[in-house]
Short mmCIF file of C-alpha atoms in Angstrom, two decimals:
data_model
loop_
_atom_site.label_atom_id
_atom_site.label_comp_id
_atom_site.label_asym_id
_atom_site.label_seq_id
_atom_site.Cartn_x
_atom_site.Cartn_y
_atom_site.Cartn_z
CA MET R 1 0.00 0.00 0.00
CA ILE R 2 1.31 3.45 -0.97
CA ASP R 3 1.94 5.78 1.95
CA PRO R 4 -0.43 8.76 1.34
CA ASN R 5 1.95 11.11 3.16
CA TYR R 6 4.67 10.10 0.74
CA ARG R 7 2.40 10.91 -2.21
CA GLN R 8 1.44 14.28 -0.74
CA GLY R 9 5.05 15.07 0.03
CA ASP R 10 7.00 14.64 3.25
CA ALA R 11 10.62 14.51 4.33
CA LYS R 12 11.07 11.05 2.75
CA SER R 13 9.45 11.94 -0.58
CA ASP R 14 11.23 11.75 -3.87
CA ALA R 15 10.23 14.90 -5.73
CA PHE R 16 9.13 13.07 -8.87
CA ALA R 17 7.07 10.52 -6.91
CA THR R 18 4.67 13.08 -5.41
CA ASN R 19 1.19 14.03 -6.54
CA ALA R 20 2.40 17.56 -7.23
CA MET R 21 4.32 16.26 -10.23
CA LEU R 22 1.09 14.96 -11.75
CA ASN R 23 -0.48 18.42 -11.75
CA PRO R 24 0.34 21.55 -13.74
CA ALA R 25 2.16 24.36 -11.97
CA PRO R 26 -0.16 27.09 -10.62
CA GLU R 27 -1.07 29.79 -13.10
CA GLN R 28 -4.15 31.65 -11.86
CA THR R 29 -4.44 31.03 -8.13
CA ILE R 30 -2.17 30.26 -5.23
CA PRO R 31 -2.23 26.56 -4.17
CA ASP R 32 -4.50 25.63 -1.26
CA GLY R 33 -1.70 24.33 0.90
CA PRO R 34 2.07 24.25 1.24
CA THR R 35 4.49 22.10 -0.72
CA ILE R 36 7.71 20.70 0.71
CA PRO R 37 10.85 22.61 -0.34
CA THR R 38 12.39 19.87 -2.50
CA VAL R 39 9.23 19.57 -4.60
CA ALA R 40 8.65 23.34 -4.85
CA TYR R 41 12.27 23.83 -5.87
CA GLN R 42 12.06 21.15 -8.56
CA MET R 43 8.82 22.56 -9.98
CA VAL R 44 10.26 26.06 -10.30
CA LYS R 45 13.53 24.71 -11.68
CA ASP R 46 11.70 22.67 -14.31
CA GLU R 47 9.79 25.77 -15.48
CA THR R 48 13.08 27.26 -16.70
CA PHE R 49 14.87 24.05 -17.67
CA ALA R 50 14.42 24.38 -21.43
CA GLN R 51 15.89 27.89 -21.67
CA THR R 52 19.26 28.86 -23.12
CA GLN R 53 22.00 28.54 -20.52
CA PRO R 54 23.10 32.06 -19.48
CA ARG R 55 26.70 31.68 -20.66
CA LEU R 56 25.46 30.60 -24.10
CA ASN R 57 23.23 33.69 -24.32
CA LEU R 58 25.45 35.78 -26.57
CA GLY R 59 22.69 38.31 -27.17
CA THR R 60 22.59 39.71 -23.65
CA PHE R 61 24.90 42.45 -22.45
CA VAL R 62 24.56 41.46 -18.80
CA THR R 63 27.15 39.56 -16.82
CA THR R 64 26.55 35.80 -16.82
CA TYR R 65 29.67 34.73 -14.92
CA MET R 66 31.19 35.69 -11.56
CA ASP R 67 33.60 33.63 -9.49
CA GLU R 68 32.40 31.56 -6.54
CA TYR R 69 33.53 34.07 -3.90
CA ALA R 70 31.67 36.93 -5.59
CA THR R 71 28.57 34.75 -5.90
CA LYS R 72 28.86 33.69 -2.26
CA LEU R 73 29.25 37.29 -1.10
CA MET R 74 26.22 38.43 -3.08
CA ASN R 75 24.09 35.50 -1.90
CA GLU R 76 24.93 36.37 1.70
CA ALA R 77 23.61 39.91 1.13
CA ILE R 78 20.45 38.89 -0.71
CA ASN R 79 18.28 39.92 2.26
CA VAL R 80 19.88 43.36 2.71
CA ASN R 81 17.89 46.39 1.54
CA TYR R 82 20.38 49.08 0.55
CA ILE R 83 18.07 51.92 1.48
CA ASP R 84 18.17 50.93 5.19
CA GLU R 85 21.27 53.08 5.61
CA THR R 86 20.97 53.34 9.39
CA GLU R 87 20.84 49.56 9.73
CA TYR R 88 23.51 48.94 7.09
CA PRO R 89 25.74 52.03 7.20
CA ARG R 90 28.80 50.20 5.90
CA VAL R 91 26.93 49.28 2.73
CA ALA R 92 26.10 52.96 2.18
CA VAL R 93 29.77 53.87 2.59
CA MET R 94 30.78 51.03 0.27
CA CYS R 95 28.36 52.36 -2.34
CA GLN R 96 29.97 55.79 -2.17
CA LYS R 97 33.41 54.20 -2.46
CA CYS R 98 32.26 52.56 -5.70
CA ILE R 99 31.01 55.93 -6.99
CA ASN R 100 34.40 57.45 -6.18
CA ILE R 101 36.24 54.68 -8.01
CA VAL R 102 34.03 54.97 -11.09
CA ALA R 103 34.28 58.79 -11.09
CA ASN R 104 38.07 58.63 -10.96
CA LEU R 105 38.16 56.06 -13.75
CA TRP R 106 36.39 58.74 -15.79
CA ASN R 107 38.85 61.46 -14.78
CA THR R 108 36.55 63.48 -12.57
CA PRO R 109 37.89 66.94 -11.70
CA GLU R 110 35.86 67.03 -8.45
CA LYS R 111 38.05 67.46 -5.36
CA ASN R 112 35.47 66.57 -2.71
CA ARG R 113 36.05 63.37 -0.78
CA TRP R 114 32.71 61.97 -1.91
CA LYS R 115 32.07 62.45 -5.62
CA ALA R 116 28.69 63.44 -7.06
CA GLY R 117 27.04 60.27 -8.25
CA ALA R 118 24.25 57.81 -7.67
CA LEU R 119 23.51 54.12 -7.55
CA ALA R 120 20.96 52.77 -10.03
CA ILE R 121 19.24 49.45 -10.66
CA GLY R 122 20.84 49.40 -14.12
CA SER R 123 22.13 51.72 -16.82
CA SER R 124 18.52 52.53 -17.76
CA GLU R 125 17.80 54.21 -14.43
CA ALA R 126 21.26 55.80 -14.57
CA CYS R 127 20.45 57.29 -18.00
CA MET R 128 17.15 58.60 -16.65
CA LEU R 129 18.90 60.34 -13.76
CA GLY R 130 21.47 61.93 -16.06
CA GLY R 131 18.74 63.13 -18.40
CA ILE R 132 16.57 64.48 -15.60
CA ALA R 133 19.49 66.45 -14.16
CA ALA R 134 20.20 68.04 -17.57
CA TRP R 135 16.50 68.87 -17.92
CA LYS R 136 16.31 70.50 -14.49
CA ARG R 137 19.46 72.54 -15.07
CA TRP R 138 17.97 73.76 -18.36
CA ILE R 139 14.69 74.70 -16.67
CA GLU R 140 16.57 76.70 -14.03
CA ARG R 141 18.53 78.62 -16.69
CA ARG R 142 15.33 79.35 -18.63
CA LYS R 143 13.57 80.60 -15.49
CA LYS R 144 16.45 82.93 -14.65
CA ALA R 145 16.37 84.29 -18.20
CA GLY R 146 12.59 84.75 -18.04
CA LYS R 147 12.06 82.42 -20.96
CA PRO R 148 9.50 79.61 -21.43
CA TYR R 149 10.55 76.10 -20.47
CA ASP R 150 7.63 74.03 -21.76
CA LYS R 151 9.19 72.58 -24.92
CA PRO R 152 12.41 70.77 -23.99
CA ASN R 153 14.17 68.41 -26.38
CA PHE R 154 17.32 66.34 -26.53
CA VAL R 155 19.38 65.04 -29.44
CA ILE R 156 20.60 61.46 -29.86
CA SER R 157 21.46 59.05 -32.66
CA ALA R 158 18.83 56.60 -33.90
CA GLY R 159 21.01 53.87 -32.37
CA TYR R 160 19.71 54.77 -28.91
CA GLN R 161 18.84 52.25 -26.22
CA VAL R 162 15.12 52.05 -25.47
CA VAL R 163 15.43 53.84 -22.11
CA TRP R 164 15.80 57.15 -23.98
CA GLU R 165 12.44 56.62 -25.63
CA LYS R 166 10.99 55.98 -22.18
CA PHE R 167 12.70 59.12 -20.86
CA ALA R 168 11.17 61.20 -23.67
CA THR R 169 7.70 59.75 -23.12
CA LEU R 170 7.58 59.83 -19.32
CA TRP R 171 8.84 63.40 -18.97
CA ASN R 172 7.28 64.76 -22.17
CA ILE R 173 10.61 65.74 -23.70
CA GLU R 174 11.02 65.65 -27.47
CA MET R 175 13.60 63.15 -28.67
CA ARG R 176 15.32 64.34 -31.84
CA GLN R 177 16.91 61.39 -33.61
CA VAL R 178 19.92 61.70 -35.87
CA PRO R 179 19.52 58.89 -38.43
CA LEU R 180 22.20 56.26 -38.89
CA SER R 181 23.27 55.39 -42.41
CA THR R 182 25.83 53.28 -44.20
CA GLU R 183 27.97 56.43 -44.45
CA HIS R 184 27.42 57.54 -40.84
CA VAL R 185 27.44 54.41 -38.69
CA THR R 186 27.67 56.49 -35.48
CA LEU R 187 26.34 59.92 -34.48
CA ASP R 188 26.55 62.39 -37.38
CA ILE R 189 27.80 65.38 -35.42
CA ASP R 190 27.01 67.99 -38.07
CA GLU R 191 23.40 66.77 -38.25
CA ALA R 192 23.20 66.65 -34.45
CA ILE R 193 24.25 70.30 -34.15
CA LYS R 194 21.67 71.30 -36.77
CA MET R 195 18.95 69.76 -34.57
CA CYS R 196 19.97 71.78 -31.50
CA ASP R 197 18.25 74.97 -30.41
CA GLU R 198 17.62 76.98 -27.24
CA ASN R 199 15.24 74.28 -25.98
CA THR R 200 17.80 71.46 -26.23
CA ILE R 201 18.67 70.18 -22.75
CA CYS R 202 21.62 68.02 -23.88
CA VAL R 203 23.10 65.90 -26.63
CA VAL R 204 23.47 62.23 -25.72
CA ALA R 205 26.63 60.51 -26.95
CA ILE R 206 26.78 56.72 -26.79
CA GLN R 207 29.85 54.64 -26.02
CA GLY R 208 28.96 51.14 -27.13
CA VAL R 209 25.83 51.45 -29.29
CA THR R 210 23.67 48.41 -28.57
CA TRP R 211 22.79 47.93 -32.25
CA THR R 212 26.36 48.07 -33.58
CA GLY R 213 28.90 48.02 -30.75
CA LEU R 214 30.46 51.25 -32.03
CA ASN R 215 31.28 54.50 -30.18
CA ASP R 216 30.11 58.02 -30.95
CA ASP R 217 32.98 60.53 -31.28
CA VAL R 218 32.52 62.44 -28.02
CA GLU R 219 35.67 64.53 -28.42
CA ALA R 220 34.52 65.82 -31.82
CA LEU R 221 31.04 66.46 -30.43
CA ASP R 222 32.54 68.43 -27.54
CA ALA R 223 34.52 70.61 -29.97
CA ALA R 224 31.40 71.20 -32.07
CA LEU R 225 29.40 72.21 -28.98
CA GLU R 226 32.17 74.59 -27.90
CA LYS R 227 31.70 76.48 -31.19
CA TYR R 228 27.91 76.24 -30.97
CA ASN R 229 27.73 77.54 -27.41
CA ALA R 230 30.15 80.37 -28.17
CA ALA R 231 28.05 81.44 -31.14
CA THR R 232 24.64 81.14 -29.46
CA GLY R 233 25.32 81.88 -25.81
CA ASN R 234 23.79 78.52 -24.87
CA GLU R 235 25.25 76.09 -22.36
CA LEU R 236 24.41 72.94 -24.25
CA CYS R 237 26.04 69.94 -22.54
CA ILE R 238 26.72 66.27 -23.21
CA HIS R 239 25.44 63.26 -21.31
CA VAL R 240 27.47 60.18 -22.17
CA ASP R 241 25.53 56.92 -22.19
CA ALA R 242 28.51 54.66 -21.50
CA ALA R 243 26.53 51.57 -20.53
CA THR R 244 29.17 49.47 -22.28
CA GLY R 245 32.13 51.74 -22.95
CA GLY R 246 32.34 53.09 -19.43
CA TYR R 247 34.07 49.89 -18.31
CA ILE R 248 36.03 49.31 -21.53
CA LEU R 249 37.60 52.65 -22.45
CA PRO R 250 39.37 53.43 -19.13
CA PHE R 251 41.18 50.09 -19.17
CA LEU R 252 41.93 49.51 -22.86
CA PHE R 253 41.98 53.01 -24.34
CA PRO R 254 42.94 55.37 -21.49
CA GLU R 255 44.34 57.94 -23.91
CA LYS R 256 40.97 58.41 -25.64
CA LYS R 257 39.12 61.54 -24.50
CA TRP R 258 35.43 60.85 -24.07
CA ASP R 259 34.91 61.55 -20.35
CA PHE R 260 35.17 64.44 -17.86
CA ARG R 261 38.38 65.63 -19.50
CA LEU R 262 36.06 67.22 -22.07
CA LYS R 263 34.51 70.59 -21.20
CA TRP R 264 30.87 69.91 -21.99
CA VAL R 265 30.62 66.35 -20.66
CA LEU R 266 28.70 66.98 -17.42
CA SER R 267 27.33 63.50 -16.66
CA ILE R 268 28.13 59.90 -17.53
CA SER R 269 26.10 56.75 -16.90
CA THR R 270 27.17 53.13 -17.09
CA SER R 271 26.03 49.61 -16.34
CA GLY R 272 27.80 47.76 -13.55
CA HIS R 273 26.06 44.58 -14.61
CA LYS R 274 27.48 44.61 -18.13
CA PHE R 275 31.22 44.99 -18.52
CA GLY R 276 31.37 46.09 -14.89
CA LEU R 277 31.31 42.30 -14.34
CA VAL R 278 28.51 42.16 -11.74
CA TYR R 279 25.30 40.16 -11.92
CA PRO R 280 22.19 42.29 -12.68
CA GLY R 281 20.93 44.79 -11.76
CA LEU R 282 23.41 47.56 -11.17
CA GLY R 283 24.09 50.93 -12.73
CA TRP R 284 26.03 54.09 -11.89
CA VAL R 285 25.71 57.74 -12.86
CA VAL R 286 28.32 60.38 -12.05
CA TRP R 287 28.27 64.15 -12.49
CA LYS R 288 31.32 66.26 -13.24
CA ASP R 289 30.80 68.20 -10.03
CA LYS R 290 28.18 68.46 -7.31
CA GLN R 291 26.96 71.73 -8.84
CA TYR R 292 25.60 69.81 -11.83
CA LEU R 293 23.37 67.58 -9.69
CA PRO R 294 20.23 69.64 -8.95
CA GLY R 295 19.52 69.78 -5.24
CA ASP R 296 15.86 68.85 -5.63
CA MET R 297 16.84 65.48 -7.09
CA SER R 298 18.02 64.40 -3.63
CA PHE R 299 15.12 63.18 -1.52
CA THR R 300 15.40 63.00 2.26
CA VAL R 301 12.85 61.01 4.24
CA ASP R 302 12.46 59.88 7.83
CA TYR R 303 12.86 56.12 7.48
CA LEU R 304 13.16 53.66 10.34
CA GLY R 305 13.94 56.45 12.79
CA ALA R 306 16.57 58.30 10.79
CA GLU R 307 16.85 60.68 7.85
CA VAL R 308 17.84 58.95 4.61
CA THR R 309 18.90 60.94 1.53
CA GLN R 310 19.07 59.32 -1.87
CA VAL R 311 19.08 60.10 -5.58
CA GLY R 312 17.12 57.63 -7.67
CA LEU R 313 13.85 56.65 -9.27
CA ASN R 314 13.69 53.49 -7.19
CA TYR R 315 13.68 53.35 -3.41
CA SER R 316 14.17 49.90 -1.95
CA ARG R 317 16.86 48.05 -3.85
CA PRO R 318 19.21 45.11 -3.24
CA ALA R 319 22.58 45.70 -1.62
CA ALA R 320 24.09 42.51 -3.03
CA GLN R 321 25.18 44.14 -6.30
CA ILE R 322 27.06 46.86 -4.42
CA LEU R 323 29.03 44.20 -2.57
CA GLY R 324 29.61 42.41 -5.87
CA GLN R 325 30.96 45.56 -7.50
CA TYR R 326 33.24 46.46 -4.60
CA TYR R 327 34.50 42.86 -4.51
CA GLN R 328 35.35 42.99 -8.21
CA PHE R 329 37.21 46.28 -7.78
CA ILE R 330 39.28 44.76 -4.95
CA ARG R 331 39.64 41.31 -6.51
CA LEU R 332 40.64 42.42 -10.01
CA GLY R 333 42.16 45.84 -9.54
CA PHE R 334 42.96 47.99 -12.56
CA GLU R 335 45.23 45.37 -14.13
CA GLY R 336 42.73 42.58 -13.56
CA TYR R 337 39.93 44.52 -15.24
CA LYS R 338 42.31 45.39 -18.07
CA GLN R 339 43.18 41.73 -18.60
CA VAL R 340 39.53 40.60 -18.58
CA GLN R 341 38.47 43.33 -21.02
CA TYR R 342 41.54 42.67 -23.19
CA ASN R 343 40.66 38.98 -23.47
CA SER R 344 37.03 39.78 -24.29
CA LEU R 345 38.06 42.26 -27.00
CA THR R 346 40.70 39.90 -28.41
CA ILE R 347 38.15 37.09 -28.75
CA ALA R 348 35.70 39.53 -30.34
CA LYS R 349 38.32 40.54 -32.92
CA TYR R 350 39.06 36.87 -33.59
CA LEU R 351 35.36 36.15 -34.22
CA HIS R 352 35.14 39.28 -36.36
CA ASP R 353 38.05 38.06 -38.51
CA GLN R 354 36.68 34.52 -38.82
CA LEU R 355 33.27 35.73 -39.96
CA ALA R 356 34.96 37.93 -42.57
CA LEU R 357 36.45 34.77 -44.11
CA MET R 358 33.01 33.23 -44.67
CA PRO R 359 31.70 33.96 -48.20
CA GLU R 360 28.16 34.58 -46.97
CA PHE R 361 28.91 37.40 -44.51
CA VAL R 362 30.33 40.87 -44.19
CA ASN R 363 31.02 42.63 -40.90
CA TYR R 364 28.98 45.74 -40.11
CA SER R 365 32.17 47.68 -39.38
CA ASP R 366 35.88 47.20 -39.95
CA GLU R 367 36.65 48.25 -36.37
CA VAL R 368 35.84 46.47 -33.11
CA PRO R 369 36.11 49.10 -30.35
CA ASN R 370 34.06 47.05 -27.88
CA PRO R 371 33.71 43.27 -27.37
CA ILE R 372 30.67 43.27 -29.65
CA VAL R 373 30.60 41.68 -33.12
CA VAL R 374 27.90 42.60 -35.63
CA TRP R 375 27.61 41.15 -39.12
CA ARG R 376 25.15 40.77 -41.99
CA MET R 377 24.72 38.78 -45.16
CA LYS R 378 26.49 40.09 -48.23
CA PRO R 379 23.89 41.79 -50.47
CA GLU R 380 24.73 39.54 -53.42
CA VAL R 381 24.30 36.45 -51.23
CA GLN R 382 21.09 37.69 -49.62
CA SER R 383 19.54 38.31 -53.05
CA THR R 384 19.86 34.64 -54.04
CA ALA R 385 19.86 32.71 -50.75
CA LYS R 386 16.81 30.70 -49.69
CA TRP R 387 17.30 31.69 -46.06
CA THR R 388 17.81 34.71 -43.83
CA LEU R 389 19.76 35.45 -40.66
CA TYR R 390 16.60 34.71 -38.69
CA ASP R 391 16.91 31.12 -39.88
CA LEU R 392 20.53 31.03 -38.79
CA GLN R 393 19.41 32.29 -35.37
CA ASP R 394 16.98 29.35 -35.15
CA LYS R 395 19.64 26.84 -36.19
CA LEU R 396 22.07 28.12 -33.56
CA GLN R 397 19.38 28.07 -30.90
CA MET R 398 18.98 24.34 -31.52
CA LYS R 399 22.63 24.02 -30.46
CA GLY R 400 21.97 26.02 -27.30
CA TRP R 401 23.30 29.38 -28.53
CA MET R 402 21.30 32.59 -28.38
CA VAL R 403 22.68 34.73 -31.20
CA PRO R 404 20.05 37.31 -32.12
CA ALA R 405 19.14 38.51 -35.58
CA TYR R 406 17.39 41.87 -35.81
CA ALA R 407 16.57 44.71 -38.17
CA MET R 408 18.49 47.97 -37.83
CA PRO R 409 16.80 51.25 -36.80
CA VAL R 410 14.90 53.73 -38.97
CA ASN R 411 16.57 54.78 -42.22
CA ILE R 412 18.41 51.44 -42.53
CA GLU R 413 15.61 49.20 -41.24
CA ASN R 414 15.87 46.90 -44.26
CA MET R 415 19.30 45.76 -43.06
CA VAL R 416 19.22 42.63 -40.88
CA VAL R 417 22.25 41.86 -38.74
CA MET R 418 23.40 39.38 -36.10
CA ARG R 419 25.30 40.22 -32.94
CA VAL R 420 27.53 38.43 -30.43
CA LEU R 421 28.60 39.81 -27.06
CA CYS R 422 32.01 38.47 -26.08
CA LYS R 423 31.83 38.76 -22.30
CA GLN R 424 33.81 37.30 -19.44
CA GLY R 425 33.07 33.56 -19.50
CA PHE R 426 33.12 33.34 -23.32
CA SER R 427 36.46 31.66 -24.02
CA ARG R 428 38.41 31.15 -27.25
CA ASP R 429 37.39 27.48 -27.17
CA MET R 430 33.70 28.43 -26.88
CA CYS R 431 34.20 30.90 -29.72
CA ASP R 432 35.61 28.14 -31.92
CA GLN R 433 32.61 25.96 -31.06
CA LEU R 434 30.30 28.79 -32.08
CA ILE R 435 32.15 29.34 -35.37
CA ASN R 436 31.93 25.63 -36.20
CA ASP R 437 28.21 25.62 -35.39
CA ILE R 438 27.70 28.69 -37.61
CA LYS R 439 29.54 27.00 -40.49
CA SER R 440 27.55 23.81 -40.03
CA ALA R 441 24.24 25.71 -39.92
CA VAL R 442 25.12 27.75 -43.01
CA GLU R 443 26.02 24.57 -44.89
CA GLU R 444 22.59 23.13 -44.07
CA LEU R 445 20.82 26.35 -45.03
CA ASN R 446 22.69 26.63 -48.33
CA ALA R 447 21.50 23.13 -49.22
CA LEU R 448 17.81 24.05 -48.92
CA GLU R 449 15.73 23.31 -51.99
CA TYR R 450 12.94 25.77 -51.17
CA PRO R 451 12.99 29.21 -49.50
CA THR R 452 12.19 29.47 -45.80
CA THR R 453 9.16 31.32 -44.47
CA THR R 454 11.33 34.25 -43.37
CA ARG R 455 12.85 34.43 -46.84
CA ILE R 456 9.40 34.45 -48.45
CA ALA R 457 8.27 37.14 -46.01
CA MET R 458 11.32 39.24 -46.82
CA GLU R 459 10.60 38.97 -50.55
CA LYS R 460 7.03 40.14 -49.91
CA ASN R 461 8.31 43.03 -47.74
CA ILE R 462 6.53 41.68 -44.69
CA PRO R 463 8.16 43.28 -41.61
CA LEU R 464 10.36 40.84 -39.74
CA LYS R 465 11.86 43.27 -37.23
CA ASN R 466 12.82 41.26 -34.15
CA LYS R 467 10.26 38.57 -35.17
CA GLY R 468 8.61 39.24 -31.82
CA ARG R 469 11.35 37.26 -30.10
CA PHE R 470 14.27 39.56 -29.51
CA ASN R 471 14.80 43.01 -28.09
CA HIS R 472 17.92 44.45 -29.74
CA THR R 473 18.95 46.08 -26.47
CA GLY R 474 19.85 42.66 -25.10
CA LYS R 475 18.33 43.53 -21.76
#
C-alpha cells in the first residue's frame, strides 16, 4: 500500500514521486496548501529548464559569470535592503566608495572626498537620472532668463537604447533622432548640431551602441558644442551613455578623450552589470561636479527612525550588487579589469576576422572598439539565398546558442544583422565551437531546396523586425 503522506510530500518523498508532479504548476491562483521545499524547488527549476543557458546567451549584455567568492558574497547579502542606511551604514559607505572609483576612472575633476554620483538598478535608471538632471538645469537657466521652459528636447542618434524613448515619453521631452546610415554608422555630429536649439537640454553621446557596438565621437562632439555655445550663448552639454564603454575605455583606451576631461561632458552613466562584471541589476551615474546635480533630485525622508537621503527613481533596492561591484574592484584591480576586457576584446576581434572569411557574410564595421561583433549577409548572397539570418538564429538556438538577428533602426531598417557579445566567461574554445556551429548551420541552409518562411516574407516586404522574439537592447 502506498503511503499517502509520501504521495502528498513529506521529508522522505522523492520529488518526482509526489502528486504535485502529476499536476500543472499554478497559473491563476495560489495553491491551497504548502508544498515541501524539495518539490517546490524542482517545480520552479523545471519551469526554466528548457531555456538557453546564461553563458550561451550571446545576445545579452549582462554579466553571466562571476567567481564563486563573488557569488557567495552576493548571496549572503540577498536579504539586505540598501536603502536601510541606518541599519547597514557600511553598505552605504561602500556604495559611495564605488562611486568614487568609477568617477576617478572617468577622470573626474571634483576634489570633494565623496564624488557626485548615484547608484541605479541598471544603466537605464542611470540614464534617466542623467537626463533628468540636464532637464532640471535647463529649466533653471530658462527661469532665470525669463524664458518659457515648456518645450524641452534632446538630441541622440537613432542607435539609442530604449530607455531614452521611455525618458522622452515619461517626462514629455522631445527626442530628436539623428539617423544612422551606411555612411554615418555612429552619431553624425554635423546633423546633431543642426537639430539643437535653445530648448535642447543636452546631446546624448553613446559609447557602445547596442545595435552596432560602435562608439560616438565624443571629443569631436565636444569641440562642435564649444563652437555652438560660443556662437549662441547657450550652455548645451553632453550626457554620455557609457553603458558598455564606461568599463572598456578606461582600461583599454585610457588615452581616448570621451569623459570628464572634455569641457561639456557633465554627466556619464554606465552599467555595472554589463562589462562592470557584476550580476544584474546595477548601474552608476556620475556628475562632473556636485553643482551639476540639482539639489531637488536628492530626496530626504524619515525612514526607520533616521533621515535617509538618496538620488534615484527606485527606493528599496538590493545591496548585493554593491558588494559584488566592490568585490570585483578589490579582486581584479585595474590590471585585472584590463586583462579581462583585453581577453574579451581579443576574442571579439578573432570572431570578427573569422566571420569575414566566410563567403556569406560581411562585418557591419571594420573596427571592433568594444567586445561586440555585428555582421550581416552580403547583399549579393542575400539576393539569391533561400534563407535569412533569422533562420541562422533558429539553427544556432537548436545548439543552445542565443545569437540574435534583428533589423536595424529607422533609415536602414531593411538591413538585418546578427550580434555576439564576447563577455567574461566566453572563451576562445567556446568561440571556436560557435564558429563551427555557424559554419555547419550555413552549410545546411545553403543546401535548402525551397525558400524558408522568413525568406518568403522578406521577398514580400513583410516586416520581420525582431520577429517578436528579440529586443535588440539585449536587456
